[in-house]
PDB file of C-alpha atoms in Angstrom:
ATOM      1  CA  ASN A   1     120.924 100.275  96.574  1.00  0.00           C
ATOM      2  CA  GLY A   2     123.463  98.578  94.261  1.00  0.00           C
ATOM      3  CA  LEU A   3     121.070 100.096  91.022  1.00  0.00           C
ATOM      4  CA  THR A   4     122.264 101.073  87.608  1.00  0.00           C
ATOM      5  CA  SER A   5     121.174 103.300  85.477  1.00  0.00           C
ATOM      6  CA  GLU A   6     122.422 101.543  82.032  1.00  0.00           C
ATOM      7  CA  LEU A   7     119.512 100.371  79.739  1.00  0.00           C
ATOM      8  CA  PRO A   8     117.967  97.299  78.723  1.00  0.00           C
ATOM      9  CA  THR A   9     118.393  95.985  75.351  1.00  0.00           C
ATOM     10  CA  MET A  10     115.335  94.157  75.686  1.00  0.00           C
ATOM     11  CA  CYS A  11     112.323  94.118  77.903  1.00  0.00           C
ATOM     12  CA  ASN A  12     109.398  91.583  78.165  1.00  0.00           C
ATOM     13  CA  VAL A  13     107.593  94.038  75.395  1.00  0.00           C
ATOM     14  CA  ARG A  14     105.007  93.064  72.565  1.00  0.00           C
ATOM     15  CA  LYS A  15     105.297  94.215  69.132  1.00  0.00           C
ATOM     16  CA  THR A  16     105.141  98.000  69.930  1.00  0.00           C
ATOM     17  CA  SER A  17     107.896  99.103  71.569  1.00  0.00           C
ATOM     18  CA  LEU A  18     108.469 100.889  74.970  1.00  0.00           C
ATOM     19  CA  ARG A  19     107.849 104.893  73.433  1.00  0.00           C
ATOM     20  CA  GLN A  20     109.487 108.206  74.676  1.00  0.00           C
ATOM     21  CA  LYS A  21     105.355 109.444  74.418  1.00  0.00           C
ATOM     22  CA  TYR A  22     102.630 111.135  76.744  1.00  0.00           C
ATOM     23  CA  TYR A  23      99.653 110.098  75.112  1.00  0.00           C
ATOM     24  CA  GLY A  24      99.529 107.531  72.774  1.00  0.00           C
ATOM     25  CA  ARG A  25      98.863 102.902  73.133  1.00  0.00           C
ATOM     26  CA  VAL A  26      99.537 102.272  77.102  1.00  0.00           C
ATOM     27  CA  CYS A  27     100.190  98.701  78.192  1.00  0.00           C
ATOM     28  CA  PRO A  28     101.149  96.953  75.187  1.00  0.00           C
ATOM     29  CA  VAL A  29     103.716  95.312  77.770  1.00  0.00           C
ATOM     30  CA  SER A  30     102.131  91.689  79.673  1.00  0.00           C
ATOM     31  CA  ASP A  31     102.187  93.337  83.342  1.00  0.00           C
ATOM     32  CA  HIS A  32     102.590  96.410  84.514  1.00  0.00           C
ATOM     33  CA  SER A  33     105.360  95.089  86.457  1.00  0.00           C
ATOM     34  CA  VAL A  34     107.335  95.817  83.830  1.00  0.00           C
ATOM     35  CA  TYR A  35     106.892  99.361  83.860  1.00  0.00           C
ATOM     36  CA  LEU A  36     107.539  99.316  87.523  1.00  0.00           C
ATOM     37  CA  GLY A  37     110.572  97.400  87.626  1.00  0.00           C
ATOM     38  CA  LEU A  38     112.046  99.324  84.968  1.00  0.00           C
ATOM     39  CA  SER A  39     111.121 102.890  86.910  1.00  0.00           C
ATOM     40  CA  GLN A  40     112.651 100.926  89.673  1.00  0.00           C
ATOM     41  CA  GLN A  41     115.904  99.881  88.915  1.00  0.00           C
ATOM     42  CA  TYR A  42     116.548 102.911  85.851  1.00  0.00           C
ATOM     43  CA  MET A  43     114.985 105.710  87.278  1.00  0.00           C
ATOM     44  CA  TRP A  44     115.937 105.552  90.936  1.00  0.00           C
ATOM     45  CA  PRO A  45     119.636 106.781  91.106  1.00  0.00           C
ATOM     46  CA  TYR A  46     118.263 109.696  89.333  1.00  0.00           C
ATOM     47  CA  TYR A  47     116.456 110.855  91.964  1.00  0.00           C
ATOM     48  CA  LYS A  48     117.401 113.702  94.225  1.00  0.00           C
ATOM     49  CA  ARG A  49     119.207 112.358  97.451  1.00  0.00           C
ATOM     50  CA  ASP A  50     116.201 114.218  99.852  1.00  0.00           C
ATOM     51  CA  LEU A  51     114.450 112.173  97.713  1.00  0.00           C
ATOM     52  CA  ARG A  52     115.611 108.821  97.984  1.00  0.00           C
ATOM     53  CA  GLN A  53     115.993 109.904 102.240  1.00  0.00           C
ATOM     54  CA  CYS A  54     112.160 111.066 102.014  1.00  0.00           C
ATOM     55  CA  LEU A  55     111.254 107.800 100.515  1.00  0.00           C
ATOM     56  CA  ASP A  56     113.120 105.333 102.627  1.00  0.00           C
ATOM     57  CA  GLU A  57     112.059 107.182 106.287  1.00  0.00           C
ATOM     58  CA  PRO A  58     109.588 104.238 107.595  1.00  0.00           C
ATOM     59  CA  ARG A  59     105.886 104.169 107.621  1.00  0.00           C
ATOM     60  CA  LYS A  60     103.680 106.061 110.088  1.00  0.00           C
ATOM     61  CA  PRO A  61     100.659 104.413 111.044  1.00  0.00           C
ATOM     62  CA  ALA A  62      98.551 107.382 110.019  1.00  0.00           C
ATOM     63  CA  GLU A  63      99.440 107.147 105.928  1.00  0.00           C
ATOM     64  CA  GLU A  64      97.294 103.740 105.976  1.00  0.00           C
ATOM     65  CA  THR A  65      94.077 105.969 106.753  1.00  0.00           C
ATOM     66  CA  LEU A  66      95.186 108.916 104.776  1.00  0.00           C
ATOM     67  CA  LEU A  67      93.142 109.695 101.426  1.00  0.00           C
ATOM     68  CA  THR A  68      96.591 111.813  99.399  1.00  0.00           C
ATOM     69  CA  VAL A  69      94.963 114.805  96.435  1.00  0.00           C
ATOM     70  CA  HIS A  70      96.977 115.894  94.082  1.00  0.00           C
ATOM     71  CA  ILE A  71      94.666 119.290  92.234  1.00  0.00           C
ATOM     72  CA  ARG A  72      96.185 120.315  89.803  1.00  0.00           C
ATOM     73  CA  GLY A  73      96.141 124.693  89.804  1.00  0.00           C
ATOM     74  CA  GLU A  74      98.206 127.301  88.645  1.00  0.00           C
ATOM     75  CA  ASP A  75      99.012 126.066  84.561  1.00  0.00           C
ATOM     76  CA  ILE A  76      95.042 125.687  84.246  1.00  0.00           C
ATOM     77  CA  PHE A  77      93.742 128.308  86.431  1.00  0.00           C
ATOM     78  CA  GLY A  78      96.733 130.255  87.276  1.00  0.00           C
ATOM     79  CA  LYS A  79      97.077 134.221  85.569  1.00  0.00           C
ATOM     80  CA  VAL A  80     100.250 134.805  83.605  1.00  0.00           C
ATOM     81  CA  MET A  81     101.067 138.715  82.564  1.00  0.00           C
ATOM     82  CA  GLN A  82     101.295 139.089  79.512  1.00  0.00           C
ATOM     83  CA  ARG A  83     103.265 142.223  76.801  1.00  0.00           C
ATOM     84  CA  THR A  84     100.662 143.801  73.958  1.00  0.00           C
ATOM     85  CA  LYS A  85     101.145 146.564  71.948  1.00  0.00           C
ATOM     86  CA  LYS A  86      98.416 148.414  74.333  1.00  0.00           C
ATOM     87  CA  GLY A  87     100.631 147.206  76.958  1.00  0.00           C
ATOM     88  CA  VAL A  88     100.877 144.482  79.750  1.00  0.00           C
ATOM     89  CA  ARG A  89      97.614 142.664  80.348  1.00  0.00           C
ATOM     90  CA  GLU A  90      96.461 140.155  83.130  1.00  0.00           C
ATOM     91  CA  LYS A  91      95.203 137.366  80.848  1.00  0.00           C
ATOM     92  CA  HIS A  92      93.987 133.815  82.758  1.00  0.00           C
ATOM     93  CA  THR A  93      95.077 130.356  81.404  1.00  0.00           C
ATOM     94  CA  ALA A  94      92.620 128.318  79.639  1.00  0.00           C
ATOM     95  CA  THR A  95      91.328 126.017  81.609  1.00  0.00           C
ATOM     96  CA  GLY A  96      89.498 124.086  77.984  1.00  0.00           C
ATOM     97  CA  PHE A  97      93.174 122.479  78.006  1.00  0.00           C
ATOM     98  CA  ARG A  98      92.526 120.139  80.603  1.00  0.00           C
ATOM     99  CA  PRO A  99      89.162 120.221  82.180  1.00  0.00           C
ATOM    100  CA  GLN A 100      89.876 118.996  85.944  1.00  0.00           C
ATOM    101  CA  PRO A 101      87.315 117.188  87.992  1.00  0.00           C
ATOM    102  CA  PRO A 102      84.298 118.952  89.853  1.00  0.00           C
ATOM    103  CA  CYS A 103      84.761 119.381  93.451  1.00  0.00           C
ATOM    104  CA  ALA A 104      81.924 116.779  94.482  1.00  0.00           C
ATOM    105  CA  PHE A 105      84.186 114.200  92.781  1.00  0.00           C
ATOM    106  CA  TYR A 106      86.408 114.526  95.858  1.00  0.00           C
ATOM    107  CA  GLU A 107      83.676 114.861  98.482  1.00  0.00           C
ATOM    108  CA  LYS A 108      82.194 111.580  96.921  1.00  0.00           C
ATOM    109  CA  ILE A 109      85.631 109.800  97.875  1.00  0.00           C
ATOM    110  CA  ILE A 110      86.042 111.340 101.178  1.00  0.00           C
ATOM    111  CA  GLU A 111      81.939 109.940 102.127  1.00  0.00           C
ATOM    112  CA  ASP A 112      82.228 106.978 100.533  1.00  0.00           C
ATOM    113  CA  ASN A 113      85.497 104.889 102.391  1.00  0.00           C
ATOM    114  CA  ASP A 114      87.257 105.399 105.950  1.00  0.00           C
ATOM    115  CA  PHE A 115      90.010 107.581 105.318  1.00  0.00           C
ATOM    116  CA  ASP A 116      90.379 109.307 108.343  1.00  0.00           C
ATOM    117  CA  SER A 117      92.066 112.892 106.934  1.00  0.00           C
ATOM    118  CA  VAL A 118      93.032 114.493 103.444  1.00  0.00           C
ATOM    119  CA  LEU A 119      96.379 115.759 102.221  1.00  0.00           C
ATOM    120  CA  VAL A 120      95.984 117.699  99.390  1.00  0.00           C
ATOM    121  CA  LEU A 121      98.910 118.193  96.488  1.00  0.00           C
ATOM    122  CA  THR A 122      98.676 121.332  94.738  1.00  0.00           C
ATOM    123  CA  THR A 123     100.772 125.091  93.407  1.00  0.00           C
ATOM    124  CA  PRO A 124     101.215 127.662  95.904  1.00  0.00           C
ATOM    125  CA  GLU A 125      98.340 130.056  94.914  1.00  0.00           C
ATOM    126  CA  ARG A 126      95.922 127.498  95.501  1.00  0.00           C
ATOM    127  CA  ALA A 127      94.098 128.636  92.284  1.00  0.00           C
ATOM    128  CA  ASN A 128      91.885 125.709  91.699  1.00  0.00           C
ATOM    129  CA  PRO A 129      88.601 126.006  93.155  1.00  0.00           C
ATOM    130  CA  CYS A 130      87.962 123.294  94.832  1.00  0.00           C
ATOM    131  CA  VAL A 131      90.916 123.588  96.961  1.00  0.00           C
ATOM    132  CA  GLN A 132      89.075 126.393  99.210  1.00  0.00           C
ATOM    133  CA  ARG A 133      86.117 123.858  98.900  1.00  0.00           C
ATOM    134  CA  LEU A 134      87.544 121.422 100.435  1.00  0.00           C
ATOM    135  CA  LEU A 135      89.345 123.367 103.020  1.00  0.00           C
ATOM    136  CA  ASP A 136      86.170 125.125 104.389  1.00  0.00           C
ATOM    137  CA  LYS A 137      84.720 121.647 104.872  1.00  0.00           C
ATOM    138  CA  ASP A 138      87.794 120.555 107.444  1.00  0.00           C
ATOM    139  CA  GLY A 139      86.133 118.918 110.166  1.00  0.00           C
ATOM    140  CA  GLU A 140      83.131 118.414 108.753  1.00  0.00           C
ATOM    141  CA  ILE A 141      83.482 116.848 106.348  1.00  0.00           C
ATOM    142  CA  ARG A 142      82.444 112.514 107.457  1.00  0.00           C
ATOM    143  CA  ASN A 143      83.493 109.349 105.537  1.00  0.00           C
ATOM    144  CA  ARG A 144      80.914 106.562 105.142  1.00  0.00           C
ATOM    145  CA  GLN A 145      82.069 105.990 109.491  1.00  0.00           C
ATOM    146  CA  GLY A 146      80.193 108.859 110.804  1.00  0.00           C
ATOM    147  CA  ARG A 147      83.999 110.462 111.568  1.00  0.00           C
ATOM    148  CA  ALA A 148      85.374 113.895 110.761  1.00  0.00           C
ATOM    149  CA  VAL A 149      87.938 113.408 108.464  1.00  0.00           C
ATOM    150  CA  SER A 150      90.659 116.697 108.317  1.00  0.00           C
ATOM    151  CA  VAL A 151      91.355 118.291 105.472  1.00  0.00           C
ATOM    152  CA  ASP A 152      95.213 119.470 105.286  1.00  0.00           C
ATOM    153  CA  VAL A 153      96.699 121.472 101.982  1.00  0.00           C
ATOM    154  CA  GLN A 154     100.363 120.886 101.236  1.00  0.00           C
ATOM    155  CA  ASN A 155     102.520 123.201  98.833  1.00  0.00           C
ATOM    156  CA  ARG A 156     105.904 121.972  99.611  1.00  0.00           C
ATOM    157  CA  THR A 157     108.974 121.845  97.017  1.00  0.00           C
ATOM    158  CA  LEU A 158     108.600 119.492  93.830  1.00  0.00           C
ATOM    159  CA  ILE A 159     110.980 116.835  96.369  1.00  0.00           C
ATOM    160  CA  GLN A 160     108.311 116.924  99.172  1.00  0.00           C
ATOM    161  CA  ASP A 161     105.709 117.048  96.983  1.00  0.00           C
ATOM    162  CA  VAL A 162     106.104 114.121  94.370  1.00  0.00           C
ATOM    163  CA  CYS A 163     107.830 111.913  97.844  1.00  0.00           C
ATOM    164  CA  SER A 164     104.013 112.543  99.306  1.00  0.00           C
ATOM    165  CA  ILE A 165     102.645 110.952  95.785  1.00  0.00           C
ATOM    166  CA  LEU A 166     104.931 108.178  95.978  1.00  0.00           C
ATOM    167  CA  ARG A 167     104.310 107.154  99.772  1.00  0.00           C
ATOM    168  CA  ALA A 168     100.742 107.737  99.802  1.00  0.00           C
ATOM    169  CA  ARG A 169      98.732 104.039 100.290  1.00  0.00           C
ATOM    170  CA  HIS A 170      95.253 105.650  98.797  1.00  0.00           C
ATOM    171  CA  LEU A 171      95.808 108.928  95.413  1.00  0.00           C
ATOM    172  CA  VAL A 172      93.444 110.682  93.771  1.00  0.00           C
ATOM    173  CA  LEU A 173      94.502 112.253  90.768  1.00  0.00           C
ATOM    174  CA  SER A 174      93.943 115.166  88.268  1.00  0.00           C
ATOM    175  CA  THR A 175      94.117 115.197  85.586  1.00  0.00           C
ATOM    176  CA  SER A 176      97.373 115.845  84.926  1.00  0.00           C
ATOM    177  CA  SER A 177     100.734 113.030  83.614  1.00  0.00           C
ATOM    178  CA  PHE A 178     102.129 114.210  86.657  1.00  0.00           C
ATOM    179  CA  SER A 179     100.211 112.798  88.904  1.00  0.00           C
ATOM    180  CA  HIS A 180      99.053 109.798  86.486  1.00  0.00           C
ATOM    181  CA  ASN A 181     103.162 108.574  86.214  1.00  0.00           C
ATOM    182  CA  LEU A 182     103.733 109.240  89.525  1.00  0.00           C
ATOM    183  CA  ALA A 183     101.274 106.415  90.372  1.00  0.00           C
ATOM    184  CA  ALA A 184     102.712 104.259  88.151  1.00  0.00           C
ATOM    185  CA  MET A 185     106.077 104.323  89.286  1.00  0.00           C
ATOM    186  CA  SER A 186     104.638 103.663  92.505  1.00  0.00           C
ATOM    187  CA  GLY A 187     105.069 100.541  94.621  1.00  0.00           C
ATOM    188  CA  GLU A 188     103.299 101.613  97.512  1.00  0.00           C
ATOM    189  CA  VAL A 189      99.643 102.673  96.252  1.00  0.00           C
ATOM    190  CA  ARG A 190      96.700 100.002  97.009  1.00  0.00           C
ATOM    191  CA  THR A 191      93.768 102.457  95.887  1.00  0.00           C
ATOM    192  CA  VAL A 192      93.832 104.944  92.540  1.00  0.00           C
ATOM    193  CA  TYR A 193      91.158 107.509  92.200  1.00  0.00           C
ATOM    194  CA  SER A 194      90.673 108.833  88.818  1.00  0.00           C
ATOM    195  CA  PHE A 195      87.990 110.997  86.780  1.00  0.00           C
ATOM    196  CA  ASP A 196      89.575 112.403  83.284  1.00  0.00           C
ATOM    197  CA  LYS A 197      87.600 110.264  80.319  1.00  0.00           C
ATOM    198  CA  GLU A 198      91.139 110.187  78.547  1.00  0.00           C
ATOM    199  CA  ASP A 199      92.863 108.141  81.577  1.00  0.00           C
ATOM    200  CA  GLY A 200      93.329 105.551  78.737  1.00  0.00           C
ATOM    201  CA  GLN A 201      96.436 107.265  77.656  1.00  0.00           C
ATOM    202  CA  TYR A 202      98.323 106.758  80.808  1.00  0.00           C
ATOM    203  CA  LEU A 203     100.828 104.213  82.380  1.00  0.00           C
ATOM    204  CA  SER A 204      98.502 104.923  86.131  1.00  0.00           C
ATOM    205  CA  VAL A 205      95.419 102.490  84.001  1.00  0.00           C
ATOM    206  CA  CYS A 206      97.323  99.549  83.759  1.00  0.00           C
ATOM    207  CA  GLN A 207      96.398  96.531  85.421  1.00  0.00           C
ATOM    208  CA  ARG A 208      98.356  95.651  88.719  1.00  0.00           C
ATOM    209  CA  GLN A 209      98.905  93.008  91.471  1.00  0.00           C
ATOM    210  CA  ASN A 210      97.685  94.629  94.325  1.00  0.00           C
ATOM    211  CA  VAL A 211      96.390  97.969  93.174  1.00  0.00           C
ATOM    212  CA  THR A 212      92.338  98.713  93.466  1.00  0.00           C
ATOM    213  CA  GLN A 213      91.503 101.385  90.764  1.00  0.00           C
ATOM    214  CA  TRP A 214      88.379 103.339  90.613  1.00  0.00           C
ATOM    215  CA  ARG A 215      87.171 105.587  87.599  1.00  0.00           C
ATOM    216  CA  TYR A 216      84.078 107.936  88.476  1.00  0.00           C
ATOM    217  CA  ASP A 217      81.814 109.550  86.350  1.00  0.00           C
ATOM    218  CA  ALA A 218      79.218 112.368  86.495  1.00  0.00           C
ATOM    219  CA  LYS A 219      76.102 112.801  85.320  1.00  0.00           C
ATOM    220  CA  GLN A 220      76.996 116.421  82.816  1.00  0.00           C
ATOM    221  CA  LEU A 221      79.943 116.004  80.989  1.00  0.00           C
ATOM    222  CA  PRO A 222      80.317 119.346  78.624  1.00  0.00           C
ATOM    223  CA  PHE A 223      82.391 119.935  76.420  1.00  0.00           C
ATOM    224  CA  PHE A 224      85.084 122.819  76.849  1.00  0.00           C
ATOM    225  CA  SER A 225      86.403 125.062  74.560  1.00  0.00           C
ATOM    226  CA  LYS A 226      89.787 127.036  75.215  1.00  0.00           C
ATOM    227  CA  SER A 227      87.607 130.174  75.810  1.00  0.00           C
ATOM    228  CA  GLY A 228      84.888 128.146  77.958  1.00  0.00           C
ATOM    229  CA  ARG A 229      87.213 128.974  81.547  1.00  0.00           C
ATOM    230  CA  ALA A 230      84.410 130.431  82.786  1.00  0.00           C
ATOM    231  CA  ASN A 231      81.825 127.143  82.086  1.00  0.00           C
ATOM    232  CA  ALA A 232      84.362 125.051  83.400  1.00  0.00           C
ATOM    233  CA  LEU A 233      84.547 126.651  86.719  1.00  0.00           C
ATOM    234  CA  GLU A 234      80.533 126.908  86.903  1.00  0.00           C
ATOM    235  CA  TRP A 235      80.430 123.348  86.088  1.00  0.00           C
ATOM    236  CA  MET A 236      83.358 122.189  88.460  1.00  0.00           C
ATOM    237  CA  MET A 237      81.593 124.086  91.345  1.00  0.00           C
ATOM    238  CA  GLY A 238      77.854 123.358  90.551  1.00  0.00           C
ATOM    239  CA  LEU A 239      77.876 119.859  90.693  1.00  0.00           C
ATOM    240  CA  LYS A 240      77.009 117.717  94.120  1.00  0.00           C
ATOM    241  CA  VAL A 241      77.776 114.625  95.266  1.00  0.00           C
ATOM    242  CA  THR A 242      74.429 113.430  94.108  1.00  0.00           C
ATOM    243  CA  ASP A 243      75.512 114.387  90.857  1.00  0.00           C
ATOM    244  CA  MET A 244      78.079 112.009  90.223  1.00  0.00           C
ATOM    245  CA  LEU A 245      78.034 108.573  89.389  1.00  0.00           C
ATOM    246  CA  ASP A 246      79.389 105.669  91.677  1.00  0.00           C
ATOM    247  CA  PRO A 247      82.416 103.991  89.869  1.00  0.00           C
TER     248      PRO A 247
END
């Protein structure tokens, strides 16, 4: 594509320089197009050929009415085997590290919009309980026009999942730097939905042209400690659509 991987010596940044940090002050540049332009110009050459080919495929009409949902799974809700003095035991990953959106969050977005289908991206074990909850509503949940919405789950290769996020027109983010940063690098996204209260630390929240951002809240936002896995799961599953606040 004639792009170079050489880093620029200067960019349009106010006082604060671009730093290699996930968290901290974001949006120090005059416009998000600076971040987008830098990612496309200096990261594209490092994309694997399979990813570039996937991104270059012609867009399909169905993609325009598809809601792409990233749901964080295994690293939060999965299980690991830990060796102890008493032998090997099963240990749950602590939910308190990054509490995830309640299942009602996804349902409200579907019911409040005109999407015809939903594509859920998650890890193969589908450990997040909201994945199965959405699958159970396949063909039953309805959009605001009253049409039934289909729900499909994808847990393919990393390249395929990244491609799906970067091609998405309408994207629901998890509490994760993975989906947030990919959204910030996307030139295709037009609508972004998020729930997490700490999303201000990600580049995806920077204002940008042609992208509408919707941030949701709920009536009940408890604090979860690292040992609060059971409480977090109960909260995620227990909230109803009526408990969700409008964006």
